[in-house]
Amino acid sequence: MAAPAKTGVVIKLGGSVITEKAKPFTVRKGVLERLSSEIGEIWQAGNWVVIVHGGGSFGHPVASRYSLHVGKSSGSPPMAISMVEDAMRELNREVVSHLIKAGMPAVGLQTLGVAHASGGRLDWLNLPVYESLVSFGVIPVSYGSLVMDSSLGYCILSGDDLAVQIAVGLSAKKLIFATDVEGVYSADPKSESAAVLLPRMSLSRDSIAFGSASNDVTGGMKKKVLSTGPAVQAGVEVRIVNGMREDVLKQAAFGKPLGTEIVL
Ligand code: ATP
Ligand code: IP8
């Protein structure tokens, strides 16, 4: 199937933005409501939009408790698989219903049913489903979660990887990661007060100090930045911005050079 004709924007809503990452199962409803209205403006301007969201304080604590990210060698009971998927479905339901309330035709897609991995890496994605939905003006809403894996049995697929592959597969114009910081800094801004924001970060030239990602089984900001390579290479404009500040996501989608642009 051909890529959709209109300009496409893939948005990864970070778990650090839509949930309180340090408080298990806590959604930031006010933030989600505001972001939904910004997404509405992006969509109403004639762009097709795909949303992917992260695990935040829903998926990460459950995946970490049962070490689901290392696969079946963790010896986790089948109930753990059910629990992580259920936690992510609960968060997905919140995101989808906020988008619907803001007037958008949002449809949640269960990651386990549209994606598959091998050795912890995505090896199959049902792109035609995304293409068909956006061709009808629908906004698919996906999320990082547990997927089946042909060598590990199962693994945790990050929403970052999913967003990158959707952006590449659908030839999106932009891929925007909304996080709880302004962008990529010279070091973790939460622990290094002297850290400076980088307007551009080169994947091949810049070496950045990243903070540890203790409440994140998929590797935090470092993994996010490194995972963007295929999208940057494919010519997608990739940006990491602050989703906690009003209108930043919207303005970035409309072309304002906010946050950090990731380049080769
Ligand atoms: P999720 O994986 O739940 O979707 P997210 O995508 O919102 O989460 P995180 O993985 O939590 O994002 O990454 C954002 C965090 O990365 C920030 O809160 C910040 O403290 C941390 N961080 C570590 N090193 C850096 C750095 N060099 N520059 C910017 N942020 C950094
Ligand atoms: O937060 C991981 O997705 P991410 C989701 O986008 C789970 O890395 C279940 C931990």
PDB file of C-alpha atoms and ligand atoms in Angstrom:
ATOM      1  CA  MET A   1       0.000   0.000   0.000  1.00  0.00           C
ATOM      2  CA  ALA A   2       1.286   3.518  -0.847  1.00  0.00           C
ATOM      3  CA  ALA A   3       2.280   5.935   1.914  1.00  0.00           C
ATOM      4  CA  PRO A   4      -0.423   8.469   2.788  1.00  0.00           C
ATOM      5  CA  ALA A   5      -0.302  11.605   0.610  1.00  0.00           C
ATOM      6  CA  LYS A   6      -0.765  14.293   3.275  1.00  0.00           C
ATOM      7  CA  THR A   7       2.064  15.446   5.539  1.00  0.00           C
ATOM      8  CA  GLY A   8       2.538  13.105   8.446  1.00  0.00           C
ATOM      9  CA  VAL A   9       3.519  13.764  12.040  1.00  0.00           C
ATOM     10  CA  VAL A  10       4.347  10.913  14.410  1.00  0.00           C
ATOM     11  CA  ILE A  11       4.260  11.999  18.059  1.00  0.00           C
ATOM     12  CA  LYS A  12       5.723   9.992  20.914  1.00  0.00           C
ATOM     13  CA  LEU A  13       4.130  11.111  24.175  1.00  0.00           C
ATOM     14  CA  GLY A  14       6.719  10.294  26.816  1.00  0.00           C
ATOM     15  CA  GLY A  15       5.677   8.455  29.922  1.00  0.00           C
ATOM     16  CA  SER A  16       7.499  11.194  31.861  1.00  0.00           C
ATOM     17  CA  VAL A  17       4.958  13.688  30.529  1.00  0.00           C
ATOM     18  CA  ILE A  18       1.628  11.860  30.622  1.00  0.00           C
ATOM     19  CA  THR A  19       2.275  10.097  33.942  1.00  0.00           C
ATOM     20  CA  GLU A  20       4.095  10.886  37.156  1.00  0.00           C
ATOM     21  CA  LYS A  21       6.939   8.469  36.634  1.00  0.00           C
ATOM     22  CA  ALA A  22       7.815   8.249  40.339  1.00  0.00           C
ATOM     23  CA  LYS A  23       4.201   7.523  41.436  1.00  0.00           C
ATOM     24  CA  PRO A  24       2.880   4.135  40.217  1.00  0.00           C
ATOM     25  CA  PHE A  25      -0.251   4.266  38.051  1.00  0.00           C
ATOM     26  CA  THR A  26      -0.638   8.058  38.128  1.00  0.00           C
ATOM     27  CA  VAL A  27      -1.825   9.867  34.990  1.00  0.00           C
ATOM     28  CA  ARG A  28      -1.242  13.602  34.579  1.00  0.00           C
ATOM     29  CA  LYS A  29      -4.778  14.250  33.403  1.00  0.00           C
ATOM     30  CA  GLY A  30      -4.389  18.032  33.048  1.00  0.00           C
ATOM     31  CA  VAL A  31      -1.281  17.617  30.872  1.00  0.00           C
ATOM     32  CA  LEU A  32      -2.973  14.943  28.766  1.00  0.00           C
ATOM     33  CA  GLU A  33      -5.986  17.180  28.262  1.00  0.00           C
ATOM     34  CA  ARG A  34      -3.820  20.110  27.099  1.00  0.00           C
ATOM     35  CA  LEU A  35      -1.686  17.905  24.828  1.00  0.00           C
ATOM     36  CA  SER A  36      -4.844  16.405  23.295  1.00  0.00           C
ATOM     37  CA  SER A  37      -6.029  19.849  22.317  1.00  0.00           C
ATOM     38  CA  GLU A  38      -2.604  20.686  20.795  1.00  0.00           C
ATOM     39  CA  ILE A  39      -2.689  17.396  18.863  1.00  0.00           C
ATOM     40  CA  GLY A  40      -6.185  18.368  17.691  1.00  0.00           C
ATOM     41  CA  GLU A  41      -4.809  21.578  16.169  1.00  0.00           C
ATOM     42  CA  ILE A  42      -1.983  19.691  14.437  1.00  0.00           C
ATOM     43  CA  TRP A  43      -4.475  17.210  12.986  1.00  0.00           C
ATOM     44  CA  GLN A  44      -7.033  19.857  11.987  1.00  0.00           C
ATOM     45  CA  ALA A  45      -4.300  21.693  10.044  1.00  0.00           C
ATOM     46  CA  GLY A  46      -4.441  18.802   7.540  1.00  0.00           C
ATOM     47  CA  ASN A  47      -1.653  16.551   8.798  1.00  0.00           C
ATOM     48  CA  TRP A  48      -2.153  12.864   9.356  1.00  0.00           C
ATOM     49  CA  VAL A  49      -1.099  11.993  12.889  1.00  0.00           C
ATOM     50  CA  VAL A  50       0.018   8.804  14.642  1.00  0.00           C
ATOM     51  CA  ILE A  51       0.426   8.836  18.419  1.00  0.00           C
ATOM     52  CA  VAL A  52       2.687   6.456  20.332  1.00  0.00           C
ATOM     53  CA  HIS A  53       2.986   6.685  24.096  1.00  0.00           C
ATOM     54  CA  GLY A  54       5.442   5.328  26.602  1.00  0.00           C
ATOM     55  CA  GLY A  55       5.046   3.226  29.718  1.00  0.00           C
ATOM     56  CA  GLY A  56       5.667   5.840  32.413  1.00  0.00           C
ATOM     57  CA  SER A  57       4.490   4.758  35.843  1.00  0.00           C
ATOM     58  CA  PHE A  58       2.201   2.080  34.331  1.00  0.00           C
ATOM     59  CA  GLY A  59       4.369  -0.260  32.206  1.00  0.00           C
ATOM     60  CA  HIS A  60       7.831   0.299  33.671  1.00  0.00           C
ATOM     61  CA  PRO A  61       7.226  -0.714  37.310  1.00  0.00           C
ATOM     62  CA  VAL A  62       5.407  -3.923  36.261  1.00  0.00           C
ATOM     63  CA  ALA A  63       8.005  -4.850  33.614  1.00  0.00           C
ATOM     64  CA  SER A  64      10.801  -4.165  36.083  1.00  0.00           C
ATOM     65  CA  ARG A  65       9.214  -6.178  38.936  1.00  0.00           C
ATOM     66  CA  TYR A  66       9.075  -9.291  36.711  1.00  0.00           C
ATOM     67  CA  SER A  67      12.164  -8.499  34.536  1.00  0.00           C
ATOM     68  CA  LEU A  68       9.965  -8.908  31.481  1.00  0.00           C
ATOM     69  CA  HIS A  69      12.419  -6.929  29.331  1.00  0.00           C
ATOM     70  CA  VAL A  70      14.935  -9.823  29.451  1.00  0.00           C
ATOM     71  CA  GLY A  71      12.393 -12.270  28.023  1.00  0.00           C
ATOM     72  CA  LYS A  72      11.322 -15.751  29.088  1.00  0.00           C
ATOM     73  CA  SER A  73      14.677 -16.445  30.829  1.00  0.00           C
ATOM     74  CA  SER A  74      13.344 -14.227  33.638  1.00  0.00           C
ATOM     75  CA  GLY A  75      11.049 -17.167  34.493  1.00  0.00           C
ATOM     76  CA  SER A  76       8.129 -14.775  34.945  1.00  0.00           C
ATOM     77  CA  PRO A  77       4.691 -16.343  35.402  1.00  0.00           C
ATOM     78  CA  PRO A  78       2.181 -15.917  32.532  1.00  0.00           C
ATOM     79  CA  MET A  79       0.245 -13.602  34.860  1.00  0.00           C
ATOM     80  CA  ALA A  80       3.129 -11.090  34.606  1.00  0.00           C
ATOM     81  CA  ILE A  81       2.607 -10.894  30.835  1.00  0.00           C
ATOM     82  CA  SER A  82      -1.064 -10.272  31.448  1.00  0.00           C
ATOM     83  CA  MET A  83      -0.322  -7.613  34.081  1.00  0.00           C
ATOM     84  CA  VAL A  84       2.053  -5.519  31.966  1.00  0.00           C
ATOM     85  CA  GLU A  85      -0.313  -5.602  28.991  1.00  0.00           C
ATOM     86  CA  ASP A  86      -3.241  -4.726  31.230  1.00  0.00           C
ATOM     87  CA  ALA A  87      -1.320  -1.790  32.768  1.00  0.00           C
ATOM     88  CA  MET A  88      -0.469  -0.453  29.311  1.00  0.00           C
ATOM     89  CA  ARG A  89      -4.036  -0.942  28.056  1.00  0.00           C
ATOM     90  CA  GLU A  90      -5.246   1.102  31.014  1.00  0.00           C
ATOM     91  CA  LEU A  91      -2.884   3.958  30.098  1.00  0.00           C
ATOM     92  CA  ASN A  92      -3.767   3.606  26.394  1.00  0.00           C
ATOM     93  CA  ARG A  93      -7.451   3.879  27.298  1.00  0.00           C
ATOM     94  CA  GLU A  94      -6.710   7.160  29.130  1.00  0.00           C
ATOM     95  CA  VAL A  95      -4.839   8.595  26.133  1.00  0.00           C
ATOM     96  CA  VAL A  96      -7.476   7.478  23.614  1.00  0.00           C
ATOM     97  CA  SER A  97     -10.383   8.798  25.656  1.00  0.00           C
ATOM     98  CA  HIS A  98      -8.701  12.194  26.159  1.00  0.00           C
ATOM     99  CA  LEU A  99      -8.177  12.454  22.369  1.00  0.00           C
ATOM    100  CA  ILE A 100     -11.787  11.461  21.669  1.00  0.00           C
ATOM    101  CA  LYS A 101     -13.031  14.011  24.227  1.00  0.00           C
ATOM    102  CA  ALA A 102     -10.999  16.658  22.387  1.00  0.00           C
ATOM    103  CA  GLY A 103     -12.869  15.733  19.169  1.00  0.00           C
ATOM    104  CA  MET A 104     -10.434  13.382  17.445  1.00  0.00           C
ATOM    105  CA  PRO A 105     -11.205   9.953  15.927  1.00  0.00           C
ATOM    106  CA  ALA A 106      -8.555   8.100  17.934  1.00  0.00           C
ATOM    107  CA  VAL A 107      -8.225   4.305  17.864  1.00  0.00           C
ATOM    108  CA  GLY A 108      -6.010   2.352  20.266  1.00  0.00           C
ATOM    109  CA  LEU A 109      -3.932  -0.441  18.709  1.00  0.00           C
ATOM    110  CA  GLN A 110      -2.739  -3.301  20.887  1.00  0.00           C
ATOM    111  CA  THR A 111       1.018  -3.531  20.347  1.00  0.00           C
ATOM    112  CA  LEU A 112       1.100  -7.309  20.836  1.00  0.00           C
ATOM    113  CA  GLY A 113      -1.219  -7.676  17.834  1.00  0.00           C
ATOM    114  CA  VAL A 114       0.580  -5.351  15.405  1.00  0.00           C
ATOM    115  CA  ALA A 115       4.260  -5.900  16.220  1.00  0.00           C
ATOM    116  CA  HIS A 116       6.739  -8.757  16.721  1.00  0.00           C
ATOM    117  CA  ALA A 117      10.403  -8.883  17.735  1.00  0.00           C
ATOM    118  CA  SER A 118      13.490 -11.025  17.371  1.00  0.00           C
ATOM    119  CA  GLY A 119      16.373 -10.735  19.851  1.00  0.00           C
ATOM    120  CA  GLY A 120      14.660  -7.749  21.469  1.00  0.00           C
ATOM    121  CA  ARG A 121      14.371  -5.825  18.191  1.00  0.00           C
ATOM    122  CA  LEU A 122      11.256  -5.125  16.191  1.00  0.00           C
ATOM    123  CA  ASP A 123      11.168  -7.485  13.192  1.00  0.00           C
ATOM    124  CA  TRP A 124       7.567  -7.090  11.998  1.00  0.00           C
ATOM    125  CA  LEU A 125       5.087  -4.235  12.138  1.00  0.00           C
ATOM    126  CA  ASN A 126       1.622  -4.232  10.600  1.00  0.00           C
ATOM    127  CA  LEU A 127       2.149  -0.965   8.694  1.00  0.00           C
ATOM    128  CA  PRO A 128      -0.885  -1.447   6.379  1.00  0.00           C
ATOM    129  CA  VAL A 129      -3.163  -1.090   9.416  1.00  0.00           C
ATOM    130  CA  TYR A 130      -1.631   2.308  10.245  1.00  0.00           C
ATOM    131  CA  GLU A 131      -1.749   3.365   6.578  1.00  0.00           C
ATOM    132  CA  SER A 132      -5.413   2.429   6.215  1.00  0.00           C
ATOM    133  CA  LEU A 133      -6.432   4.136   9.448  1.00  0.00           C
ATOM    134  CA  VAL A 134      -4.686   7.420   8.622  1.00  0.00           C
ATOM    135  CA  SER A 135      -6.094   7.323   5.082  1.00  0.00           C
ATOM    136  CA  PHE A 136      -9.551   7.441   6.719  1.00  0.00           C
ATOM    137  CA  GLY A 137      -8.518  10.401   8.876  1.00  0.00           C
ATOM    138  CA  VAL A 138      -8.256   8.232  11.986  1.00  0.00           C
ATOM    139  CA  ILE A 139      -5.499   8.731  14.586  1.00  0.00           C
ATOM    140  CA  PRO A 140      -3.932   5.389  15.577  1.00  0.00           C
ATOM    141  CA  VAL A 141      -2.696   5.350  19.187  1.00  0.00           C
ATOM    142  CA  SER A 142       0.033   2.785  19.909  1.00  0.00           C
ATOM    143  CA  TYR A 143       2.223   2.224  22.943  1.00  0.00           C
ATOM    144  CA  GLY A 144       5.435   0.583  24.095  1.00  0.00           C
ATOM    145  CA  SER A 145       4.624  -2.828  25.571  1.00  0.00           C
ATOM    146  CA  LEU A 146       5.348  -6.527  25.667  1.00  0.00           C
ATOM    147  CA  VAL A 147       5.571  -8.276  22.289  1.00  0.00           C
ATOM    148  CA  MET A 148       6.327 -11.864  21.332  1.00  0.00           C
ATOM    149  CA  ASP A 149       9.946 -12.474  20.332  1.00  0.00           C
ATOM    150  CA  SER A 150      11.170 -15.407  18.216  1.00  0.00           C
ATOM    151  CA  SER A 151      14.383 -15.878  20.222  1.00  0.00           C
ATOM    152  CA  LEU A 152      13.603 -14.425  23.677  1.00  0.00           C
ATOM    153  CA  GLY A 153      10.015 -15.689  23.858  1.00  0.00           C
ATOM    154  CA  TYR A 154       8.855 -12.156  24.600  1.00  0.00           C
ATOM    155  CA  CYS A 155      10.406  -8.761  25.290  1.00  0.00           C
ATOM    156  CA  ILE A 156       9.487  -5.178  26.044  1.00  0.00           C
ATOM    157  CA  LEU A 157       9.360  -3.082  22.898  1.00  0.00           C
ATOM    158  CA  SER A 158       9.915   0.599  23.594  1.00  0.00           C
ATOM    159  CA  GLY A 159       7.426   3.135  22.273  1.00  0.00           C
ATOM    160  CA  ASP A 160      10.493   5.015  20.978  1.00  0.00           C
ATOM    161  CA  ASP A 161      11.420   2.150  18.610  1.00  0.00           C
ATOM    162  CA  LEU A 162       7.814   1.763  17.561  1.00  0.00           C
ATOM    163  CA  ALA A 163       7.505   5.497  16.799  1.00  0.00           C
ATOM    164  CA  VAL A 164      10.725   5.451  14.740  1.00  0.00           C
ATOM    165  CA  GLN A 165       9.584   2.470  12.641  1.00  0.00           C
ATOM    166  CA  ILE A 166       6.118   3.959  12.065  1.00  0.00           C
ATOM    167  CA  ALA A 167       7.661   7.290  11.003  1.00  0.00           C
ATOM    168  CA  VAL A 168      10.030   5.538   8.575  1.00  0.00           C
ATOM    169  CA  GLY A 169       7.415   3.078   7.265  1.00  0.00           C
ATOM    170  CA  LEU A 170       4.794   5.772   6.609  1.00  0.00           C
ATOM    171  CA  SER A 171       7.339   8.365   5.348  1.00  0.00           C
ATOM    172  CA  ALA A 172       6.331  10.903   7.994  1.00  0.00           C
ATOM    173  CA  LYS A 173       7.665  14.438   7.683  1.00  0.00           C
ATOM    174  CA  LYS A 174       8.253  14.837  11.408  1.00  0.00           C
ATOM    175  CA  LEU A 175       8.825  12.663  14.439  1.00  0.00           C
ATOM    176  CA  ILE A 176       8.448  14.570  17.698  1.00  0.00           C
ATOM    177  CA  PHE A 177       9.254  13.154  21.123  1.00  0.00           C
ATOM    178  CA  ALA A 178       7.487  15.020  23.930  1.00  0.00           C
ATOM    179  CA  THR A 179       9.410  14.560  27.196  1.00  0.00           C
ATOM    180  CA  ASP A 180       9.543  16.368  30.559  1.00  0.00           C
ATOM    181  CA  VAL A 181      12.742  18.321  29.718  1.00  0.00           C
ATOM    182  CA  GLU A 182      13.484  20.927  27.012  1.00  0.00           C
ATOM    183  CA  GLY A 183      15.474  18.484  24.871  1.00  0.00           C
ATOM    184  CA  VAL A 184      18.886  16.808  24.993  1.00  0.00           C
ATOM    185  CA  TYR A 185      21.372  18.473  27.346  1.00  0.00           C
ATOM    186  CA  SER A 186      25.132  18.065  27.753  1.00  0.00           C
ATOM    187  CA  ALA A 187      24.233  16.029  30.889  1.00  0.00           C
ATOM    188  CA  ASP A 188      21.046  15.109  32.769  1.00  0.00           C
ATOM    189  CA  PRO A 189      19.548  18.537  33.633  1.00  0.00           C
ATOM    190  CA  LYS A 190      17.843  17.053  36.696  1.00  0.00           C
ATOM    191  CA  SER A 191      21.150  16.211  38.368  1.00  0.00           C
ATOM    192  CA  GLU A 192      23.607  18.643  36.670  1.00  0.00           C
ATOM    193  CA  SER A 193      22.661  22.284  37.109  1.00  0.00           C
ATOM    194  CA  ALA A 194      25.402  23.341  34.661  1.00  0.00           C
ATOM    195  CA  ALA A 195      24.004  21.162  31.848  1.00  0.00           C
ATOM    196  CA  VAL A 196      23.301  23.094  28.642  1.00  0.00           C
ATOM    197  CA  LEU A 197      20.567  22.445  26.106  1.00  0.00           C
ATOM    198  CA  LEU A 198      21.762  21.362  22.663  1.00  0.00           C
ATOM    199  CA  PRO A 199      19.665  22.837  19.827  1.00  0.00           C
ATOM    200  CA  ARG A 200      21.128  20.085  17.588  1.00  0.00           C
ATOM    201  CA  MET A 201      22.618  16.766  18.470  1.00  0.00           C
ATOM    202  CA  SER A 202      24.660  14.752  16.000  1.00  0.00           C
ATOM    203  CA  LEU A 203      24.364  10.969  16.319  1.00  0.00           C
ATOM    204  CA  SER A 204      27.811  10.479  14.762  1.00  0.00           C
ATOM    205  CA  ARG A 205      29.768  13.343  16.361  1.00  0.00           C
ATOM    206  CA  ASP A 206      28.361  14.281  19.760  1.00  0.00           C
ATOM    207  CA  SER A 207      29.115  12.274  22.851  1.00  0.00           C
ATOM    208  CA  ILE A 208      26.639  13.129  25.607  1.00  0.00           C
ATOM    209  CA  ALA A 209      26.538  12.235  29.307  1.00  0.00           C
ATOM    210  CA  PHE A 210      23.188  10.673  30.097  1.00  0.00           C
ATOM    211  CA  GLY A 211      21.703  10.188  33.555  1.00  0.00           C
ATOM    212  CA  SER A 212      20.843   6.686  34.788  1.00  0.00           C
ATOM    213  CA  ALA A 213      17.339   5.465  33.979  1.00  0.00           C
ATOM    214  CA  SER A 214      16.536   3.582  37.173  1.00  0.00           C
ATOM    215  CA  ASN A 215      12.716   3.564  36.813  1.00  0.00           C
ATOM    216  CA  ASP A 216      12.820   2.811  33.070  1.00  0.00           C
ATOM    217  CA  VAL A 217      13.405  -0.716  31.700  1.00  0.00           C
ATOM    218  CA  THR A 218      13.936   0.525  28.136  1.00  0.00           C
ATOM    219  CA  GLY A 219      16.939   2.772  28.768  1.00  0.00           C
ATOM    220  CA  GLY A 220      15.671   6.337  29.212  1.00  0.00           C
ATOM    221  CA  MET A 221      16.890   9.356  27.228  1.00  0.00           C
ATOM    222  CA  LYS A 222      20.084   7.662  25.983  1.00  0.00           C
ATOM    223  CA  LYS A 223      18.172   4.826  24.354  1.00  0.00           C
ATOM    224  CA  LYS A 224      15.624   7.291  22.963  1.00  0.00           C
ATOM    225  CA  VAL A 225      18.292   9.389  21.223  1.00  0.00           C
ATOM    226  CA  LEU A 226      20.184   6.374  19.852  1.00  0.00           C
ATOM    227  CA  SER A 227      17.009   4.718  18.572  1.00  0.00           C
ATOM    228  CA  THR A 228      16.229   7.654  16.249  1.00  0.00           C
ATOM    229  CA  GLY A 229      18.990   6.747  13.723  1.00  0.00           C
ATOM    230  CA  PRO A 230      16.779   5.020  11.108  1.00  0.00           C
ATOM    231  CA  ALA A 231      14.336   7.961  11.050  1.00  0.00           C
ATOM    232  CA  VAL A 232      17.093  10.587  10.761  1.00  0.00           C
ATOM    233  CA  GLN A 233      18.691   8.544   7.989  1.00  0.00           C
ATOM    234  CA  ALA A 234      15.364   8.308   6.156  1.00  0.00           C
ATOM    235  CA  GLY A 235      15.082  12.119   6.128  1.00  0.00           C
ATOM    236  CA  VAL A 236      12.400  12.443   8.819  1.00  0.00           C
ATOM    237  CA  GLU A 237      12.836  15.613  10.921  1.00  0.00           C
ATOM    238  CA  VAL A 238      13.383  14.284  14.441  1.00  0.00           C
ATOM    239  CA  ARG A 239      12.991  16.544  17.476  1.00  0.00           C
ATOM    240  CA  ILE A 240      12.933  16.072  21.240  1.00  0.00           C
ATOM    241  CA  VAL A 241      10.875  18.776  22.949  1.00  0.00           C
ATOM    242  CA  ASN A 242       9.307  19.650  26.275  1.00  0.00           C
ATOM    243  CA  GLY A 243       5.720  18.399  26.399  1.00  0.00           C
ATOM    244  CA  MET A 244       5.224  19.920  29.842  1.00  0.00           C
ATOM    245  CA  ARG A 245       5.259  23.466  28.475  1.00  0.00           C
ATOM    246  CA  GLU A 246       2.140  24.783  26.814  1.00  0.00           C
ATOM    247  CA  ASP A 247       2.123  24.946  22.997  1.00  0.00           C
ATOM    248  CA  VAL A 248       5.672  23.584  22.563  1.00  0.00           C
ATOM    249  CA  LEU A 249       4.488  20.346  20.905  1.00  0.00           C
ATOM    250  CA  LYS A 250       2.117  22.266  18.634  1.00  0.00           C
ATOM    251  CA  GLN A 251       4.696  24.887  17.645  1.00  0.00           C
ATOM    252  CA  ALA A 252       7.323  22.212  16.967  1.00  0.00           C
ATOM    253  CA  ALA A 253       4.856  20.434  14.675  1.00  0.00           C
ATOM    254  CA  PHE A 254       4.205  23.736  12.885  1.00  0.00           C
ATOM    255  CA  GLY A 255       7.923  24.254  12.218  1.00  0.00           C
ATOM    256  CA  LYS A 256       9.337  26.245  15.160  1.00  0.00           C
ATOM    257  CA  PRO A 257      12.892  25.014  15.908  1.00  0.00           C
ATOM    258  CA  LEU A 258      12.256  24.140  19.563  1.00  0.00           C
ATOM    259  CA  GLY A 259      14.069  21.603  21.738  1.00  0.00           C
ATOM    260  CA  THR A 260      16.782  19.459  20.175  1.00  0.00           C
ATOM    261  CA  GLU A 261      16.910  18.361  16.567  1.00  0.00           C
ATOM    262  CA  ILE A 262      18.658  15.008  16.094  1.00  0.00           C
ATOM    263  CA  VAL A 263      20.898  14.930  13.025  1.00  0.00           C
ATOM    264  CA  LEU A 264      23.316  12.401  11.539  1.00  0.00           C
TER     265      LEU A 264
HETATM  266  P1  ATP B   1       8.923   6.733  28.809  1.00  0.00           P
HETATM  267  O1  ATP B   1      10.029   5.781  28.456  1.00  0.00           O
HETATM  268  O2  ATP B   1       8.220   6.327  30.066  1.00  0.00           O
HETATM  269  O3  ATP B   1       8.028   7.030  27.672  1.00  0.00           O
HETATM  270  P2  ATP B   1      10.015   9.404  28.330  1.00  0.00           P
HETATM  271  O4  ATP B   1      10.060   9.060  26.895  1.00  0.00           O
HETATM  272  O5  ATP B   1       9.117  10.502  28.726  1.00  0.00           O
HETATM  273  O6  ATP B   1       9.667   8.114  29.207  1.00  0.00           O
HETATM  274  P3  ATP B   1      12.514   9.266  29.740  1.00  0.00           P
HETATM  275  O7  ATP B   1      12.981   7.960  29.221  1.00  0.00           O
HETATM  276  O8  ATP B   1      11.989   9.316  31.154  1.00  0.00           O
HETATM  277  O9  ATP B   1      11.436   9.864  28.745  1.00  0.00           O
HETATM  278  O10 ATP B   1      13.651  10.327  29.517  1.00  0.00           O
HETATM  279  C1  ATP B   1      13.488  11.674  29.963  1.00  0.00           C
HETATM  280  C2  ATP B   1      14.426  11.911  31.114  1.00  0.00           C
HETATM  281  O11 ATP B   1      15.766  11.727  30.672  1.00  0.00           O
HETATM  282  C3  ATP B   1      14.388  13.324  31.663  1.00  0.00           C
HETATM  283  O12 ATP B   1      13.473  13.406  32.715  1.00  0.00           O
HETATM  284  C4  ATP B   1      15.840  13.582  32.098  1.00  0.00           C
HETATM  285  O13 ATP B   1      15.970  13.689  33.496  1.00  0.00           O
HETATM  286  C5  ATP B   1      16.597  12.328  31.639  1.00  0.00           C
HETATM  287  N1  ATP B   1      17.907  12.594  31.037  1.00  0.00           N
HETATM  288  C6  ATP B   1      19.032  11.859  31.285  1.00  0.00           C
HETATM  289  N2  ATP B   1      20.089  12.338  30.622  1.00  0.00           N
HETATM  290  C7  ATP B   1      19.645  13.408  29.899  1.00  0.00           C
HETATM  291  C8  ATP B   1      20.279  14.336  28.988  1.00  0.00           C
HETATM  292  N3  ATP B   1      21.597  14.270  28.678  1.00  0.00           N
HETATM  293  N4  ATP B   1      19.509  15.309  28.425  1.00  0.00           N
HETATM  294  C9  ATP B   1      18.179  15.393  28.706  1.00  0.00           C
HETATM  295  N5  ATP B   1      17.526  14.552  29.571  1.00  0.00           N
HETATM  296  C10 ATP B   1      18.244  13.572  30.169  1.00  0.00           C
HETATM  297  O1  IP8 B   2       8.269   3.802  27.858  1.00  0.00           O
HETATM  298  C1  IP8 B   2       8.050   0.733  27.333  1.00  0.00           C
HETATM  299  O2  IP8 B   2       7.879   1.789  26.402  1.00  0.00           O
HETATM  300  P1  IP8 B   2       8.685   3.163  26.565  1.00  0.00           P
HETATM  301  C2  IP8 B   2       6.720   0.231  27.863  1.00  0.00           C
HETATM  302  O3  IP8 B   2       8.299   3.984  25.375  1.00  0.00           O
HETATM  303  C3  IP8 B   2       6.796  -0.703  29.020  1.00  0.00           C
HETATM  304  O4  IP8 B   2      10.153   2.845  26.535  1.00  0.00           O
HETATM  305  C4  IP8 B   2       5.769  -1.712  29.132  1.00  0.00           C
HETATM  306  C5  IP8 B   2       7.696  -0.669  29.937  1.00  0.00           C
END
